[in-house]
Coordinates of C-alpha atoms in Angstrom, one line a residue:
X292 CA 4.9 -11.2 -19.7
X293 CA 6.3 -12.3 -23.1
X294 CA 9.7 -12.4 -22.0
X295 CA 8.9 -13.3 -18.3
X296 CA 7.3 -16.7 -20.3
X297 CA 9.7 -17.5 -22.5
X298 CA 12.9 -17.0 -20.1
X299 CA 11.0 -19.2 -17.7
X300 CA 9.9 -21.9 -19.9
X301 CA 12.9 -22.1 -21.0
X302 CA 14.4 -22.9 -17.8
X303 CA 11.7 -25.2 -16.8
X304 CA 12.5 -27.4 -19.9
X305 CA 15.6 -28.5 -17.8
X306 CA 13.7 -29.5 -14.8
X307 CA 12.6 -33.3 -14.4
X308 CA 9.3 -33.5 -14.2
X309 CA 8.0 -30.1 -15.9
X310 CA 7.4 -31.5 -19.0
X311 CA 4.2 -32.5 -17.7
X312 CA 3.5 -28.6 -16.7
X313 CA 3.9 -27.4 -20.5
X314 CA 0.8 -26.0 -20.7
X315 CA 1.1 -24.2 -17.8
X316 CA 2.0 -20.6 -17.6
X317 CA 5.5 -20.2 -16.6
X318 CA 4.8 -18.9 -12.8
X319 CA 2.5 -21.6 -12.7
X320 CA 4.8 -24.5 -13.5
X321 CA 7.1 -22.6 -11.0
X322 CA 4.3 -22.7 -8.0
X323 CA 3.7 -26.6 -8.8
X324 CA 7.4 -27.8 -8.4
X325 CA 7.7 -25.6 -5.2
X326 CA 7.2 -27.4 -2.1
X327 CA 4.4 -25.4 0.4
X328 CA 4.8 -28.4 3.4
X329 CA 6.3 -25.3 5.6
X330 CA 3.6 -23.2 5.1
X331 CA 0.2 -22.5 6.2
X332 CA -1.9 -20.3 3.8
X333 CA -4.4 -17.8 4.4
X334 CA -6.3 -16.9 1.4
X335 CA -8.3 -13.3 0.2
X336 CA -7.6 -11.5 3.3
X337 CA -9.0 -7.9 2.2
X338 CA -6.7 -4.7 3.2
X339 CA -9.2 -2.2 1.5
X340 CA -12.9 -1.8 0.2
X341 CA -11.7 -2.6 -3.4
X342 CA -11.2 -5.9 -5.8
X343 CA -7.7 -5.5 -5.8
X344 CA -7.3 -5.0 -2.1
X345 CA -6.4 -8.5 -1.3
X346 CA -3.4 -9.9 0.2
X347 CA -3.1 -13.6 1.2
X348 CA -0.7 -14.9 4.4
X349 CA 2.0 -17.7 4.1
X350 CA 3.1 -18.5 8.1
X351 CA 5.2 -20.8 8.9
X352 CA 3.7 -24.5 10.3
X353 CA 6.3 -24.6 12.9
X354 CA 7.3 -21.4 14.6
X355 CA 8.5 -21.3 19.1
X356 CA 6.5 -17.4 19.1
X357 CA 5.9 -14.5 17.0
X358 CA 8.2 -14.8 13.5
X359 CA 9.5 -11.6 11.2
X360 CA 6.9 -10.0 8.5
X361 CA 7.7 -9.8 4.9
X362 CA 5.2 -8.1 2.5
X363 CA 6.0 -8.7 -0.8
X364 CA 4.9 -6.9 -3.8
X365 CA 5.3 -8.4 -7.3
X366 CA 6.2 -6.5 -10.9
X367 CA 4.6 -6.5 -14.1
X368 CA 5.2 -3.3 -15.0
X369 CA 2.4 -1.6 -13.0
X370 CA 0.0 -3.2 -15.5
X371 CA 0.3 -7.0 -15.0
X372 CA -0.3 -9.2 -12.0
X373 CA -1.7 -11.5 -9.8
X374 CA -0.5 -12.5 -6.0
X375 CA -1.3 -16.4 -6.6
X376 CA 1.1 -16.4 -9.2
X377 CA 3.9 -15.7 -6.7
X378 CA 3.1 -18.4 -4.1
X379 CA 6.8 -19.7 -4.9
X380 CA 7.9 -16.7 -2.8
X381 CA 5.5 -17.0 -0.1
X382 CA 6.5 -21.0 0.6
X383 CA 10.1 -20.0 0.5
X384 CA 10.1 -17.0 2.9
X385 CA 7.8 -19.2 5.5
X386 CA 10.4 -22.3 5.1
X387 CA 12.7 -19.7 6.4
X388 CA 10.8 -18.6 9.4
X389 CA 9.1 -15.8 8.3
X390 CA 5.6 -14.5 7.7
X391 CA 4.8 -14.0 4.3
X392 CA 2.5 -11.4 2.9
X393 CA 1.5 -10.9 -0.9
X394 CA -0.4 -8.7 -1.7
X395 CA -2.8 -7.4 -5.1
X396 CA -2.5 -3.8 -5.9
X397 CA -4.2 -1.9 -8.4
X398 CA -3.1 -1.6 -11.9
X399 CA -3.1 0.8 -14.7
X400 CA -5.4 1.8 -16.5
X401 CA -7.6 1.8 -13.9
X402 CA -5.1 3.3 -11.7
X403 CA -1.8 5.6 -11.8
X404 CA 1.2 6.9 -9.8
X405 CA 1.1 7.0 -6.9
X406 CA -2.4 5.2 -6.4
X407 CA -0.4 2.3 -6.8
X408 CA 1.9 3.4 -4.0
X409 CA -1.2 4.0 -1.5
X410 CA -2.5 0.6 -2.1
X411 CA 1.0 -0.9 -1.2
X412 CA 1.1 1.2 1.9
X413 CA -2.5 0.3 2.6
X414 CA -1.2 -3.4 2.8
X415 CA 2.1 -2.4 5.0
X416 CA -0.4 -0.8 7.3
X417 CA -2.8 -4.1 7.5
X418 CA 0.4 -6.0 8.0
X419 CA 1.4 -3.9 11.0
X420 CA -2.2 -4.4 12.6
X421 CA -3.1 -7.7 11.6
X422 CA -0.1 -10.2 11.3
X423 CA 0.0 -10.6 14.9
X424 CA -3.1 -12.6 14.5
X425 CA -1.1 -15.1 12.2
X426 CA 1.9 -15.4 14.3
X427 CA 3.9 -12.7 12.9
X428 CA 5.6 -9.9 15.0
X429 CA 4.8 -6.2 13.6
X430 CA 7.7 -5.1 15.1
X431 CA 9.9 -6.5 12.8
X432 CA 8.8 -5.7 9.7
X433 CA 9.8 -5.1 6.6
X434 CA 8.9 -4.6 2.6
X435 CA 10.0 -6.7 -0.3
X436 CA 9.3 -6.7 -4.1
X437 CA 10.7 -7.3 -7.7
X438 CA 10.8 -5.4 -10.6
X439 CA 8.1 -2.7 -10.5
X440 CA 7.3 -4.5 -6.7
X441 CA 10.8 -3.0 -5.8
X442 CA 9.8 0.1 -6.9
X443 CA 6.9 0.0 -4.8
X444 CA 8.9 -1.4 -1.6
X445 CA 11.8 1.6 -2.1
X446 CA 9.0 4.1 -2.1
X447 CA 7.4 2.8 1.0
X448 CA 10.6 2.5 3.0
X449 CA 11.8 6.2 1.5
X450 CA 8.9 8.7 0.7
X451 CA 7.5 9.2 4.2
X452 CA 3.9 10.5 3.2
X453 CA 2.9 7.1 1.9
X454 CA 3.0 5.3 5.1
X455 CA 2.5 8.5 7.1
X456 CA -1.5 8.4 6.0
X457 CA -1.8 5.4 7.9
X458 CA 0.1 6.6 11.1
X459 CA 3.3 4.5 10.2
X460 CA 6.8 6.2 9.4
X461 CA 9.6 4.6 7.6
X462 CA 11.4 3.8 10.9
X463 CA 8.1 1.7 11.3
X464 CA 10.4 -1.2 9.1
X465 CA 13.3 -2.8 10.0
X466 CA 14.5 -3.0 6.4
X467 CA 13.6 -3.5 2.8
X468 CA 14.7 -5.7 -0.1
X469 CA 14.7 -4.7 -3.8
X470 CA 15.2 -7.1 -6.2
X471 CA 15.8 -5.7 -9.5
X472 CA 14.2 -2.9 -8.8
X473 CA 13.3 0.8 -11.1
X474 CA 14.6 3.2 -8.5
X475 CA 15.8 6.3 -11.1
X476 CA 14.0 6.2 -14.4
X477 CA 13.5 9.6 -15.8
X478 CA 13.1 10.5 -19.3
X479 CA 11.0 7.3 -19.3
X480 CA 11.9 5.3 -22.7
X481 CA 9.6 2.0 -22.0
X482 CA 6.8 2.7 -23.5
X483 CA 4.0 0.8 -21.5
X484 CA 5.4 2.5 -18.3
X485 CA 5.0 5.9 -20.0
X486 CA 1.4 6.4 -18.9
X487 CA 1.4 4.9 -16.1
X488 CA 3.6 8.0 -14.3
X489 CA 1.6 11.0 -16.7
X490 CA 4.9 11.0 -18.8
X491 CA 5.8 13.7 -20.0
X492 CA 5.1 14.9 -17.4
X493 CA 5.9 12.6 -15.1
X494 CA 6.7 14.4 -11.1
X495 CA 10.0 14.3 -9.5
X496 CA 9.0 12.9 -6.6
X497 CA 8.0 9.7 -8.3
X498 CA 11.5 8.7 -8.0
X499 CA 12.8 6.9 -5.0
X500 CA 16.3 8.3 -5.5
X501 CA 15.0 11.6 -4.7
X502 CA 13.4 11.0 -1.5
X503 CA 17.1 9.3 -0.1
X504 CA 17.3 10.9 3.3
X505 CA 19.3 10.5 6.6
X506 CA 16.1 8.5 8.1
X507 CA 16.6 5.7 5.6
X508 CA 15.8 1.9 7.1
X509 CA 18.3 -0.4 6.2
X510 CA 18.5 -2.0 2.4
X511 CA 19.6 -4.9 0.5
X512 CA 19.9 -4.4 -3.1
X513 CA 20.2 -7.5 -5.4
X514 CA 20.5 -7.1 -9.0
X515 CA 21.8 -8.8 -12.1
X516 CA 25.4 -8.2 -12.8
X517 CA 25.3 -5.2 -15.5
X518 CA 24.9 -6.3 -18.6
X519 CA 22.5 -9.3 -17.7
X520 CA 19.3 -7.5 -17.4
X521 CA 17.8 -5.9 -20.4
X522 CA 15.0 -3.8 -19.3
X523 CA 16.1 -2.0 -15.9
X524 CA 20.0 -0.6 -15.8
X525 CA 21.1 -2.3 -12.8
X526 CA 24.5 0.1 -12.7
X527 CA 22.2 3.8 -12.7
X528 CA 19.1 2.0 -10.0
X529 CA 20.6 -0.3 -7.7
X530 CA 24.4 1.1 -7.7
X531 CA 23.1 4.5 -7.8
X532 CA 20.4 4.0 -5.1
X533 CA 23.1 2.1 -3.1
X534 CA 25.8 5.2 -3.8
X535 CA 23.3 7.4 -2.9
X536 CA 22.3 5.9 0.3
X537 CA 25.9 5.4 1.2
X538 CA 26.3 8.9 0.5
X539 CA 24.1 10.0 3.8
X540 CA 25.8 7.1 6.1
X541 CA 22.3 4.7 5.6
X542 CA 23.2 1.1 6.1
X543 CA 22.9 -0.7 2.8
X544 CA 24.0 -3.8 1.2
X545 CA 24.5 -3.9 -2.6
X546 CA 25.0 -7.8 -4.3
X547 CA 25.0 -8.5 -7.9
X548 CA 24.1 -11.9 -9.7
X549 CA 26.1 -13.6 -12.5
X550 CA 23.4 -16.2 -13.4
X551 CA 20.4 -14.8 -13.3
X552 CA 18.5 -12.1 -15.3
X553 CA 15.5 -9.6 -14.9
X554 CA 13.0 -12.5 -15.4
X555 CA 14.8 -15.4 -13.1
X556 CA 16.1 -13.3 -10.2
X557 CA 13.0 -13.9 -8.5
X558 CA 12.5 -17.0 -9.9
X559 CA 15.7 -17.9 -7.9
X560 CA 13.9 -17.7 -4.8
X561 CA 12.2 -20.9 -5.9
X562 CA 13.3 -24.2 -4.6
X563 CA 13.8 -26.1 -8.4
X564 CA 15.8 -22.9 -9.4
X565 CA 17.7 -22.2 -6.4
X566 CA 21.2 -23.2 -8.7
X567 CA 21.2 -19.7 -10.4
X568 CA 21.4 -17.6 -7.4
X569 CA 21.8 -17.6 -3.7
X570 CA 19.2 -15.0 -3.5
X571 CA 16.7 -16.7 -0.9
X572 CA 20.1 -16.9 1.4
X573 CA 20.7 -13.5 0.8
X574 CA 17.4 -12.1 1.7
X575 CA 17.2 -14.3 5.1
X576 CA 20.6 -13.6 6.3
X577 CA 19.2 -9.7 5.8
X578 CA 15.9 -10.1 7.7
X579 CA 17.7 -12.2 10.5
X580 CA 20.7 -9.4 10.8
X581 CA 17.7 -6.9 11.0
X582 CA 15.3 -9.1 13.2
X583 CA 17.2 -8.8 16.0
X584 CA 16.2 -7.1 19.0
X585 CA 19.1 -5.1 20.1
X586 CA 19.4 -4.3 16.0
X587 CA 20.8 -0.5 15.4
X588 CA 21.9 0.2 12.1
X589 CA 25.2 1.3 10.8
X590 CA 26.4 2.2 7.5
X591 CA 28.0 -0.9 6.1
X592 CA 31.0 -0.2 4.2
X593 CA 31.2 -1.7 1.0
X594 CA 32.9 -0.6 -2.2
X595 CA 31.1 -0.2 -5.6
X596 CA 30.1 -4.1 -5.0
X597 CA 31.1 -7.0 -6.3
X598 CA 29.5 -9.8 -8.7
X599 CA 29.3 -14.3 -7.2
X600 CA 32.6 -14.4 -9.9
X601 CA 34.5 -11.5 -7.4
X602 CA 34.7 -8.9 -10.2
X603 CA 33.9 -5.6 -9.0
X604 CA 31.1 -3.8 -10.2
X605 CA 32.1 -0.1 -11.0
X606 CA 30.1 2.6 -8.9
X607 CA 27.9 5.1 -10.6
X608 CA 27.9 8.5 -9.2
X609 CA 25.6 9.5 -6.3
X610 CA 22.8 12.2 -7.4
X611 CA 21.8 14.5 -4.4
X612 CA 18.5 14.3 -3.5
X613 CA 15.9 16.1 -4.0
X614 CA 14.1 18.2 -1.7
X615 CA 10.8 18.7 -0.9
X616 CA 8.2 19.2 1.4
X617 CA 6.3 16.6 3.4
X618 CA 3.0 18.8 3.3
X619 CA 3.5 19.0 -1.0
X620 CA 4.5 14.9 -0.8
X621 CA 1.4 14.3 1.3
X622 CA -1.1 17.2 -0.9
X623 CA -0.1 15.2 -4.6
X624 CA -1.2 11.6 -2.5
X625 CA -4.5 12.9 -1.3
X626 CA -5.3 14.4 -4.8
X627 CA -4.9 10.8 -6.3
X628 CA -6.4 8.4 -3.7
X629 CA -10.1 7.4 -4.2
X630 CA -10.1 5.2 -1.2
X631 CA -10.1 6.3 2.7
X632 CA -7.2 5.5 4.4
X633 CA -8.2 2.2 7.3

């Protein structure tokens, strides 16, 4: 959170009216200059038995029938976060139409791969039962997240045993956005993630590029342009996830970011700090493409991709994927999950 602080406070300093907001925390400032007149909030809706197990529901005020579904899982790192701290992204998804769903997962130490992964399929699954109730249409639904939230959304739409304990499949979401996202990681060299995946010996099979299949839902994959983001490689995760993608025909689009780094990609999806990236336009002209009811995908051609300044980004090889077993992927989730499945 050091950095996340002190990259955001440092653009707030610029914004009228946040000096008053100093003493804030950084997301916190962020969630005060956001408007939330579009939205309607529901509050500590539970998904599971457990603290953590919380999700709370952003719909939009005005909405002619049933609207898309986003859930949207934040980073930290697997070991930091809290879903009121990302109410920016809520307001802005339901200002666009859609129904908003952030949700709490549990954290390490208390938890470990893939626990996390089952609590974030957990909420995918209360998402397809319950939105309806909110005005959201669980027939087009998808899964969104930054950072270590990415990683969580790429498993979810990839690794079919996660969703497959709650009788969903990956064909269950019409997409999934990854913003900044860890997608190809191993040897693990930051040392807080290290425990979090049993390094060294972390499995395979923790890594979403290794469960890239033909079944693949469409993906948009935003990133900094290399070079902008210090702490995940944007070139080996989201050009190598989009290469490898590409590879079996999957429908993927792949945009890179001059302005923004790690920190302030997602912070872009805020409406005082909507000037470093069109990312919230991005996302919606995804979801609407997706949203539609005669909707088949198709492999979007794309080269290596290009950054807002038209320079393109060079492609890093695809690596095949790995193989392996539904019953093995499905065994390793059971061993780790201390909570039934709904």
């Amino acid at each position: 959170m050091t950095i996340l602080r002190t990259t955001l406070l440092g653009l707030l300093a610029a914004i009228p009216l946040a000096a008053g907001l100093a003493a804030c925390s950084p997301l916190s400032a962020i969630n005060a200059l956001s408007s939330g007149s579009a939205s309607q909030v529901t509050r500590g809706l539970a998904y599971g038995p457990l603290p953590r197990q919380k999700l709370d529901v952003y719909a939009p005020k005005i909405r002619t029938g049933p609207v898309p579904v986003v859930v949207f899982f934040y980073g930290g790192n697997w070991t930091t976060g809290e879903r009121a701290d990302y109410a920016f992204v809520g307001h802005a998804l339901a200002a666009r139409g859609y129904l908003a769903v952030i949700a709490d997962y549990r954290l390490y130490p208390d938890v470990h791969y893939p626990e996390i992964l089952q609590d974030a399929a957990r909420a995918v699954a209360w998402a397809a039962m319950e939105s309806r109730r909110h005005g959201g249409d669980p027939t087009r639904l998808f899964v969104m997240g930054h950072s270590a939230g990415a990683y969580n959304a790429a498993m979810l739409a990839l690794d079919a045993s996660l969703l497959a304990r709650h009788g969903m499949h990956p064909h269950d979401l019409r997409g999934w956005i990854g913003l900044a996202g860890p997608y190809d990681f191993l040897p693990i060299e930051n040392t807080t993630t290290r425990p979090v995946f049993f390094y060294p010996d972390t499995p395979a099979a923790s890594q979403p590029i290794h469960h890239v299949t033909a079944d693949a839902p469409p993906a948009l994959l935003i990133a900094p342009t290399p070079g902008k983001d210090k702490l995940v490689n944007p070139l080996r995760n989201t050009g190598g996830l989009a290469n490898a993608l590409r590879a079996l025909n999957r429908p993927v689009t792949e945009t890179y970011f001059d302005k923004v780094s790690h920190t302030t990609l997602v912070a872009s999806l805020a409406s005082p700090l909507r000037m470093l990236a069109p990312t919230l336009d991005a996302v919606s002209a995804f979801i609407d493409a997706n949203s539609k009811v005669d909707t088949v995908p198709t492999r979007k051609k794309m080269g290596a991709g290009a950054g807002t300044d038209g320079r393109e980004i060079p492609a890093t090889p695809p690596r095949p994927a790995m193989a392996q077993s539904a019953a093995t992927q499905a065994g390793v989730a059971r061993a780790h999950d201390k909570t039934p499945a709904p």
